[in-house]
Every structure is written in C-alpha cells, then in structure tokens.
Short mmCIF file of C-alpha atoms in Angstrom, two decimals:
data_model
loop_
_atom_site.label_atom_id
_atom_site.label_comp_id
_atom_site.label_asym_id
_atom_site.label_seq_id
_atom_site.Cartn_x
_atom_site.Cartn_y
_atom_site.Cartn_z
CA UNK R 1 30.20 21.00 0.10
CA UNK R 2 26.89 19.87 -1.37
CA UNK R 3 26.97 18.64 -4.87
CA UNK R 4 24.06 19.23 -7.80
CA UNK R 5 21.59 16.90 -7.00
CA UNK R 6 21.53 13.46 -8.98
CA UNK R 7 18.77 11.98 -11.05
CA UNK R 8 18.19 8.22 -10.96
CA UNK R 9 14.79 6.34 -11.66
CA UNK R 10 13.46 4.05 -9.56
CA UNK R 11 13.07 0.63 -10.41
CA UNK R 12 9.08 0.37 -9.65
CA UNK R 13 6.17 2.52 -9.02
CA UNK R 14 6.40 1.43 -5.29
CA UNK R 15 10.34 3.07 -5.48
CA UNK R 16 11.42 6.65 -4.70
CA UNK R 17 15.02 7.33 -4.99
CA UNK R 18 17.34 10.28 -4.14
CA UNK R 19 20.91 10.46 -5.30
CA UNK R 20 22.90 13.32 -4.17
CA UNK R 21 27.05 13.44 -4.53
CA UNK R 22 29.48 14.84 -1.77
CA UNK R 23 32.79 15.69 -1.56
CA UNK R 24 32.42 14.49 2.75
CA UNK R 25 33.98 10.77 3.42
CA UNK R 26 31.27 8.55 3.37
CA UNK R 27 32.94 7.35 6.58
CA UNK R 28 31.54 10.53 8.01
CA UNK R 29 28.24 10.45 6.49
CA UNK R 30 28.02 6.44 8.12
CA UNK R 31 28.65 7.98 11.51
CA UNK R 32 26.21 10.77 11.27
CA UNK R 33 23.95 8.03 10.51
CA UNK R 34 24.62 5.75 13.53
CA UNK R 35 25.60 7.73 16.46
CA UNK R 36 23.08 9.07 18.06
CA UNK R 37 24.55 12.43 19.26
CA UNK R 38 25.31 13.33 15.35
CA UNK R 39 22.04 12.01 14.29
CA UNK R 40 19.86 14.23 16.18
CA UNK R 41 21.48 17.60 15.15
CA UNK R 42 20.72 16.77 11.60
CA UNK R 43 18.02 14.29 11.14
CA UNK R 44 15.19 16.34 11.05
CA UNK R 45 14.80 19.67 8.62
CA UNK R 46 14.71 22.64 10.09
CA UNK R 47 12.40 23.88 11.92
CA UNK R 48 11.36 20.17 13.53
CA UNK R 49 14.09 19.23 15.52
CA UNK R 50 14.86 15.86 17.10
CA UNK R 51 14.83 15.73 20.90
CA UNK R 52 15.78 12.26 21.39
CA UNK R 53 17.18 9.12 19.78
CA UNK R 54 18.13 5.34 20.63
CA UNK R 55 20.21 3.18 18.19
CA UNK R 56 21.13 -0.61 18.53
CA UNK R 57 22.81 -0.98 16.00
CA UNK R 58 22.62 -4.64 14.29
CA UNK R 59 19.79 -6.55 12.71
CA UNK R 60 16.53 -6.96 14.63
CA UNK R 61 18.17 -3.77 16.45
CA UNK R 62 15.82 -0.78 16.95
CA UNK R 63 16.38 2.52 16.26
CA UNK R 64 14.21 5.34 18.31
CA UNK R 65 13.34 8.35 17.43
CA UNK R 66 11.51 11.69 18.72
CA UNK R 67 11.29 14.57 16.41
CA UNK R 68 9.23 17.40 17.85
CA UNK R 69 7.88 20.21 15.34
CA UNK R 70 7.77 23.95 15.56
CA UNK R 71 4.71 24.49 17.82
CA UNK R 72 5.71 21.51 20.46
CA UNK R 73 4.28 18.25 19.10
CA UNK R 74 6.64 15.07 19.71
CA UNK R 75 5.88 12.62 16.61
CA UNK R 76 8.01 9.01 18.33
CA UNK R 77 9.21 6.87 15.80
CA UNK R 78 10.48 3.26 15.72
CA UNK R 79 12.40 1.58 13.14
CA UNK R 80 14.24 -1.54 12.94
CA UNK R 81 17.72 -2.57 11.13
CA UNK R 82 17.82 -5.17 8.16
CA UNK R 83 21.29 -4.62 6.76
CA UNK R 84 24.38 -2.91 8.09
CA UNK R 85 27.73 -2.70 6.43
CA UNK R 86 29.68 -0.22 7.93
CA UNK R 87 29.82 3.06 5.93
CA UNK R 88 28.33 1.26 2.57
CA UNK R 89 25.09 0.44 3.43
CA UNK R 90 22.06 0.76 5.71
CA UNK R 91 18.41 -1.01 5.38
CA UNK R 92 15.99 -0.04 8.22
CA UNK R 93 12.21 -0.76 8.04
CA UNK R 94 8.93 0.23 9.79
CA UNK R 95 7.81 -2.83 8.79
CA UNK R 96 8.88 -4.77 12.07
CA UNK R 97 8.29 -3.82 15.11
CA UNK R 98 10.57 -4.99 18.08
CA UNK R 99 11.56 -8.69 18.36
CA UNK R 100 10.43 -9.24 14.79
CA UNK R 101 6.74 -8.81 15.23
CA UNK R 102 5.50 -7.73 11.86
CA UNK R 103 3.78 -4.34 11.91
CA UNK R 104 0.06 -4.43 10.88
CA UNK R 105 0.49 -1.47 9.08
CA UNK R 106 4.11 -1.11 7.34
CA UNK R 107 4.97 2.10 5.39
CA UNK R 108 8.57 1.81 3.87
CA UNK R 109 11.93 0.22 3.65
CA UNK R 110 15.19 2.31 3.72
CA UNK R 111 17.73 1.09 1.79
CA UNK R 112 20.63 3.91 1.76
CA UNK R 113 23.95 3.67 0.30
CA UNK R 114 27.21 5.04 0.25
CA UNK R 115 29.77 4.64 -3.18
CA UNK R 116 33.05 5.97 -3.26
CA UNK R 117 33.76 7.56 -6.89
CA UNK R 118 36.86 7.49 -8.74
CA UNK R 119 37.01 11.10 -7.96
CA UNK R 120 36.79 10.63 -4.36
CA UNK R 121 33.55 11.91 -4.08
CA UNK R 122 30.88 10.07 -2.57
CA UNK R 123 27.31 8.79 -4.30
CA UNK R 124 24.78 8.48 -1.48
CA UNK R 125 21.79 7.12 -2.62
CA UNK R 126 18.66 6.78 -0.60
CA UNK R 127 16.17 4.26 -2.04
CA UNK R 128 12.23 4.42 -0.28
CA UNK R 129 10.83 1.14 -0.88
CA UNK R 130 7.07 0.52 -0.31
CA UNK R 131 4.56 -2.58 0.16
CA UNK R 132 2.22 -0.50 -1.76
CA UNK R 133 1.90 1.90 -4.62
CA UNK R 134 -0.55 3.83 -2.40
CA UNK R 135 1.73 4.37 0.59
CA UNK R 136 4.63 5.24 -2.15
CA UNK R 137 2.53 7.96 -3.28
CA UNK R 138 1.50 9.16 -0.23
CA UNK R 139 5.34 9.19 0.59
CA UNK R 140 6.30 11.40 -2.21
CA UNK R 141 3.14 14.19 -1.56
CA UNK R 142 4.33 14.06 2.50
CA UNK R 143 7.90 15.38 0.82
CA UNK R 144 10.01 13.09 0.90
CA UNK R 145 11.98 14.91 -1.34
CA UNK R 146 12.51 17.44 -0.03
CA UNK R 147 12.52 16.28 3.17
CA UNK R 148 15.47 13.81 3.05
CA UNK R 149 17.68 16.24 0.34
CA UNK R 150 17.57 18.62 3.32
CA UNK R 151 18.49 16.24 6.11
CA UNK R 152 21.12 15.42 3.93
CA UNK R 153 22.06 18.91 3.53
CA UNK R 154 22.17 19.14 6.77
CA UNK R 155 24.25 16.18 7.50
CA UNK R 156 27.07 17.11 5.15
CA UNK R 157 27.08 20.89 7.18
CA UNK R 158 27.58 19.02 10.23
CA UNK R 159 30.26 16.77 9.27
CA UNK R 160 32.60 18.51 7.08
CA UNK O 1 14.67 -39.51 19.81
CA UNK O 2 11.63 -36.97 19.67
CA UNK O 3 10.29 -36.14 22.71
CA UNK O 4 6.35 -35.24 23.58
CA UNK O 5 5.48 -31.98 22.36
CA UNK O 6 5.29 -28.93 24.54
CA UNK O 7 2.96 -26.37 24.28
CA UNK O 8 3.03 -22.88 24.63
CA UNK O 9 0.94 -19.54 24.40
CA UNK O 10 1.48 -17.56 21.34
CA UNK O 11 2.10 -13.58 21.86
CA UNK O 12 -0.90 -12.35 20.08
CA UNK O 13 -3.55 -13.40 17.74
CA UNK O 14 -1.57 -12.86 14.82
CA UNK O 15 1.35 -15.78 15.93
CA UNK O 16 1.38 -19.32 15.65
CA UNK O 17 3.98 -21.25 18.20
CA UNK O 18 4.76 -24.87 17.82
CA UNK O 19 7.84 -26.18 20.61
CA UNK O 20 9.53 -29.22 20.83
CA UNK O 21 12.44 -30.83 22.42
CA UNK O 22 14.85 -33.56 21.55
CA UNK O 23 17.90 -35.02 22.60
CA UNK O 24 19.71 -34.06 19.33
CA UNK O 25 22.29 -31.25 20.17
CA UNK O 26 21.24 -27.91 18.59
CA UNK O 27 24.20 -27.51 16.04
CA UNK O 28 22.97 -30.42 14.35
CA UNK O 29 19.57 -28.64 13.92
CA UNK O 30 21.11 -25.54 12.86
CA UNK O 31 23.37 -27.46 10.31
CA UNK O 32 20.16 -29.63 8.77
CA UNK O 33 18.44 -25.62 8.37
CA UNK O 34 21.50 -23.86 6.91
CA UNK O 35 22.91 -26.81 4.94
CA UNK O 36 21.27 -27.44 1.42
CA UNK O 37 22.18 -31.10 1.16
CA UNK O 38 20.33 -31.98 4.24
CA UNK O 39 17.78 -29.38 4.43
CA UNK O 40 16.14 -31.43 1.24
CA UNK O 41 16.06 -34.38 3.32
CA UNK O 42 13.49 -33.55 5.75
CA UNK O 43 11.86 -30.11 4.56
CA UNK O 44 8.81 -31.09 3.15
CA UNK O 45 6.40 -33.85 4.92
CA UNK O 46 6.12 -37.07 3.23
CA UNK O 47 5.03 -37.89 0.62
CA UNK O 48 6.23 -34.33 -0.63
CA UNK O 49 9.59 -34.04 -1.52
CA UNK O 50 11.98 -30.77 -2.14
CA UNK O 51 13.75 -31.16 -5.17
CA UNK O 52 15.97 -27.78 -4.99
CA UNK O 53 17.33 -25.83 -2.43
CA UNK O 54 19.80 -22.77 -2.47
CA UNK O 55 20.77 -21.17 0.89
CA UNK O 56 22.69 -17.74 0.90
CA UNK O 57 22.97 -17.13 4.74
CA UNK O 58 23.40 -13.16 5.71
CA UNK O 59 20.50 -10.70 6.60
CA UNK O 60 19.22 -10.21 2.98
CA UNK O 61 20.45 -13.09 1.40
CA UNK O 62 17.74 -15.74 -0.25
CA UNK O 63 16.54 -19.37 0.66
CA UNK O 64 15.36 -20.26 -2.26
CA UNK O 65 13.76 -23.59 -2.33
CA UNK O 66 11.54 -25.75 -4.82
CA UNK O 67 8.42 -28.23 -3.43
CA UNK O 68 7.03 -31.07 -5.28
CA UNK O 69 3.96 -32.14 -5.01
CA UNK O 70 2.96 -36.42 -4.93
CA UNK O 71 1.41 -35.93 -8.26
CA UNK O 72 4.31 -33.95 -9.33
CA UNK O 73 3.50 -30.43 -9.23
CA UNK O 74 6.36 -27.77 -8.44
CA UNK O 75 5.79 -24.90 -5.76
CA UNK O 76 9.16 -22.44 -5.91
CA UNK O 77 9.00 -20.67 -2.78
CA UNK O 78 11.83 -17.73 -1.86
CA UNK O 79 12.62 -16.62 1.66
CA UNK O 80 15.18 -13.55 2.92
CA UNK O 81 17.28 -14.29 5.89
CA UNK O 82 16.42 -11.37 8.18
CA UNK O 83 18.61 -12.34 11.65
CA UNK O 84 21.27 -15.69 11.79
CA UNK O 85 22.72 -16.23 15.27
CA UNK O 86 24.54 -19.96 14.13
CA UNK O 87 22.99 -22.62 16.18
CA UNK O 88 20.81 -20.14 18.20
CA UNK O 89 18.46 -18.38 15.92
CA UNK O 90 17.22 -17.74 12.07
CA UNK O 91 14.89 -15.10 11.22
CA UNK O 92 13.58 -15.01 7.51
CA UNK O 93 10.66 -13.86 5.65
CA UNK O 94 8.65 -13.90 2.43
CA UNK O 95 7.61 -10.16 3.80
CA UNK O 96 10.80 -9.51 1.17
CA UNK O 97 11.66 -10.36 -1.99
CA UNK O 98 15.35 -10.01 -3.24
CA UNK O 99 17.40 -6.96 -2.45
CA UNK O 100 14.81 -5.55 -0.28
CA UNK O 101 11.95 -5.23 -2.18
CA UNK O 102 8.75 -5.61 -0.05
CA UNK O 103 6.70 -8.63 -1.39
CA UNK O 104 3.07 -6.58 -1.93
CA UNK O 105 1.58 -10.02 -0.47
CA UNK O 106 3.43 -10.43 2.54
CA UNK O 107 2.58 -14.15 4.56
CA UNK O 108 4.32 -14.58 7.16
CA UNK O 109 7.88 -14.47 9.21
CA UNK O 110 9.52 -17.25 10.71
CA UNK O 111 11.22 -16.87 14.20
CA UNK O 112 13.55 -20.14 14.86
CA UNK O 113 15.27 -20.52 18.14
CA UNK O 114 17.15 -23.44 19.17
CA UNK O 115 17.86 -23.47 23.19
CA UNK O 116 20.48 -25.60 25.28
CA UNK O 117 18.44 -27.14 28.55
CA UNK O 118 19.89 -27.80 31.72
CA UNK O 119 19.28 -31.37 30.88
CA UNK O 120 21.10 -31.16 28.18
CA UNK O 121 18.57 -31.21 25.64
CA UNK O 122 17.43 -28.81 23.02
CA UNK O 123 14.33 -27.17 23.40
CA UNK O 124 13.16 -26.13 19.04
CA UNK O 125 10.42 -23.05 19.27
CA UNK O 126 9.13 -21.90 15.73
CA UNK O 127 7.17 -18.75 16.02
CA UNK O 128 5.24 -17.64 12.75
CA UNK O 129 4.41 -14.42 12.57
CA UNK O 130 1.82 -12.91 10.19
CA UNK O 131 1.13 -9.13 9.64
CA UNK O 132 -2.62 -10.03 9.52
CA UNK O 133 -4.63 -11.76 11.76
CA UNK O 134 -6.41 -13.20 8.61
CA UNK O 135 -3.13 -14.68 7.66
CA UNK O 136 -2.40 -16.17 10.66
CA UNK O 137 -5.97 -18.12 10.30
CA UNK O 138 -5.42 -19.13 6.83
CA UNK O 139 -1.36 -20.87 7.84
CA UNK O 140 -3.05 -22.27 11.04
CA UNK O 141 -6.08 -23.68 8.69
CA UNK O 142 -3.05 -24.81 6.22
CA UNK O 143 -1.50 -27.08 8.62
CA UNK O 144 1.10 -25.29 10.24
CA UNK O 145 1.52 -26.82 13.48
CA UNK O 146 1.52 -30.66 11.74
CA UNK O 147 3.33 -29.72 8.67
CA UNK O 148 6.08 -28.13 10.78
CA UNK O 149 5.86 -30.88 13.13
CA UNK O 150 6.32 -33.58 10.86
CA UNK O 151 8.91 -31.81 9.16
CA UNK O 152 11.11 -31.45 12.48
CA UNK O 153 10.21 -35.29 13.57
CA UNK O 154 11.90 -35.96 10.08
CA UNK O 155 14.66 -33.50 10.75
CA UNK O 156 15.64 -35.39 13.96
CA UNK O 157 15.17 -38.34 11.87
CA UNK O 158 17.77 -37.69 9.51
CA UNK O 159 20.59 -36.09 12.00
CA UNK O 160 20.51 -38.31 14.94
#
C-alpha cells in the first residue's frame, strides 16, 4: 500500500528529492530495483513501457535500458553503478560511460535509499543530483516528479 | 629498480596514458597508494612535499590530501574512490565531491591498474580521463606525464 507522499528539501539548487513511505520490505523494493525481470514491469510509467534491460550489478557495472513510448519509439539508456549496499542504498550515474570513460555530457546522479522505520515501514528516498543548476531544472520541467512517484507506485503494486 | 618507460596509445583525445614497469611486486604499489603513511612519501615530486593525507577506501569514500608548495603554499585537494580491486585497480575522481555530490568543475578521473607480467614484473598504467577535451590539454600542458612519472620513480624509490 502506497503511503502519503513525503516532503523533504533538497540540500542545493542542483538537488531534487522524492521521499515516499511504504508499508513493502525494502528488501523487496531492492530487488525490484536490481533484477532485471522485476525492473522492466515497473520502471517506466505507464503508457512507455520497457522492452529490455541489462544489469551488472557492482561498481563500474552498467545498467541498460530500453524504454519504448506509446507510438513505438525505443529511447536506450546507459547508466553506470557508484554505490551498492544491498537493499539500503543505490548510486547510479550517467555521468560515466562504460569502463569509466567520463561522459562529455553528464545529466544526473541517482542516489536512492531505503530506511527501515520504527514502525516497520520503509522511507525510500530518491535524491537527483546534478553537475548543473541548468540540467536540474530541466530535470524537474521533464517530470521527474511525477515520473519517478509513479514508477514507484508502480513498483510497490508489483511487489506486494 | 625502474625500468624504461613504455608507451602506449591513449583511447581518445580526451585521455592521457603514462605506463611503466618495475620489478617491485604490485602489492607493494597498491599498499604505498592506499596507505597514508607512505603515500606522503612519494606523492608529490620533489621539491613539493604532502603534508596530510586521509584515505577512506570504498566506492564513495574520500582521499583527501594536502600539497605544499617549495615556498610554502598549501593546495587541499579531495578525491572519491569510485572502483578498488586491492592490488589490481583504483578508480577515483574529483568529478565528485563528498556523498555524491557532482563537483560543478569536474577535472579529471584517474584509472590505476597494476598488472602481474609473465616475467614477473609489474606493468603500472595510469589513465586520466577528462570529460573535456579542453581539460585533457590543460593536465597534459600541467605536466601530467612527468609529474606522475616522477612521482612513481619516487614510489618505487621508497618501497623497494
């Protein structure tokens, strides 16, 4: 079950930051977040859908992406892990590509977490970090919002 | 003993690649990198000297270190470890600053492998890679490949 959303504030103008709260293990959110086959039947809001997806799962490791919206167009998508410590945290950048080259034109850092409340509910908190205040901007008019509080809407329908 | 330098091609025109071998096994390499004490031995070509060094070695964690100058001037400089394979490999970056915030003026990224030869040797490669091409000009221009040469002759220096 999907909890009120959360406010936070970021901690910079180059920050945007979603905090939502779940009653679903974060052990289960971690999963849908790493394997592949439960990544692509959430990842992507409704009506895009993701068609294919490639995760090697350590640092340097790539994760690949296809998401394909409504009217056929396949947008591929590369990112690359930073941090991973299993079902707490999760840092993944477009600002490498493969084998560490950096990428001329970088665009955000993910750095998502999972708490476990005293309750038993868990925080997730999804933090956008960007090189630039521009490219933060631009970020938050593409939706990311929205965009990411309905993945993660998704995600908890799937795993619960 | 240092032995002549090798050279080889950089991948693009954004990388700078300086190789060298020595007899010195690699995990003494790895150890003068990774250890404080003796990473302020040989880090800095003669006649500067590093005067501080703090190492906190996991993807994320900082290398924070402090330069002084012959005339006495201090240059703090903080890296993030991005990849650590012990003896093998280091990845880090000023691309970040701590906790994953992107540095707005990103320099460069340093790809360290150490390899075992046949012969018994170690072959050292240090890739730098810059997310400009116009940064790559300006570390090449700096010094690069006979600061970090020096720096490695002292290196071997110290651990042999």
């Amino acid at each position: 079950m999907p909890l009120p959303s959360l406010i936070e504030s970021p901690l910079s103008e180059r920050e945007l930051i979603l905090v939502r709260e779940t009653d679903v293990p974060r052990e289960k959110l971690y999963a849908g977040w790493t394997q592949p086959e439960l990544l692509m039947q959430w990842f992507t809001p409704k009506p895009w859908i993701t068609t294919s997806c490639e995760i090697n799962l350590r640092p340097g490791g790539t994760c690949k992406t296809i998401m394909r919206s409504p009217d056929g167009e396949e947008f591929p998508n590369v990112g690359v892990f930073l941090e991973i410590v299993p079902n707490e945290k999760l840092v993944f950048t477009d600002g490498y590509l493969p084998n560490w080259e950096p990428n001329p034109n970088p665009f955000f850092t993910a750095v998502l977490t999972w708490e476990m409340l005293p309750s038993g509910n868990t925080r997730y908190t999804a933090r956008a970090m960007h090189w630039t205040q521009e490219a933060c901007e631009k970020h938050a008019a593409m939706g990311f919002m929205e965009g990411w509080g309905k993945a993660f809407d998704q995600l908890v329908e799937l795993v619960s």
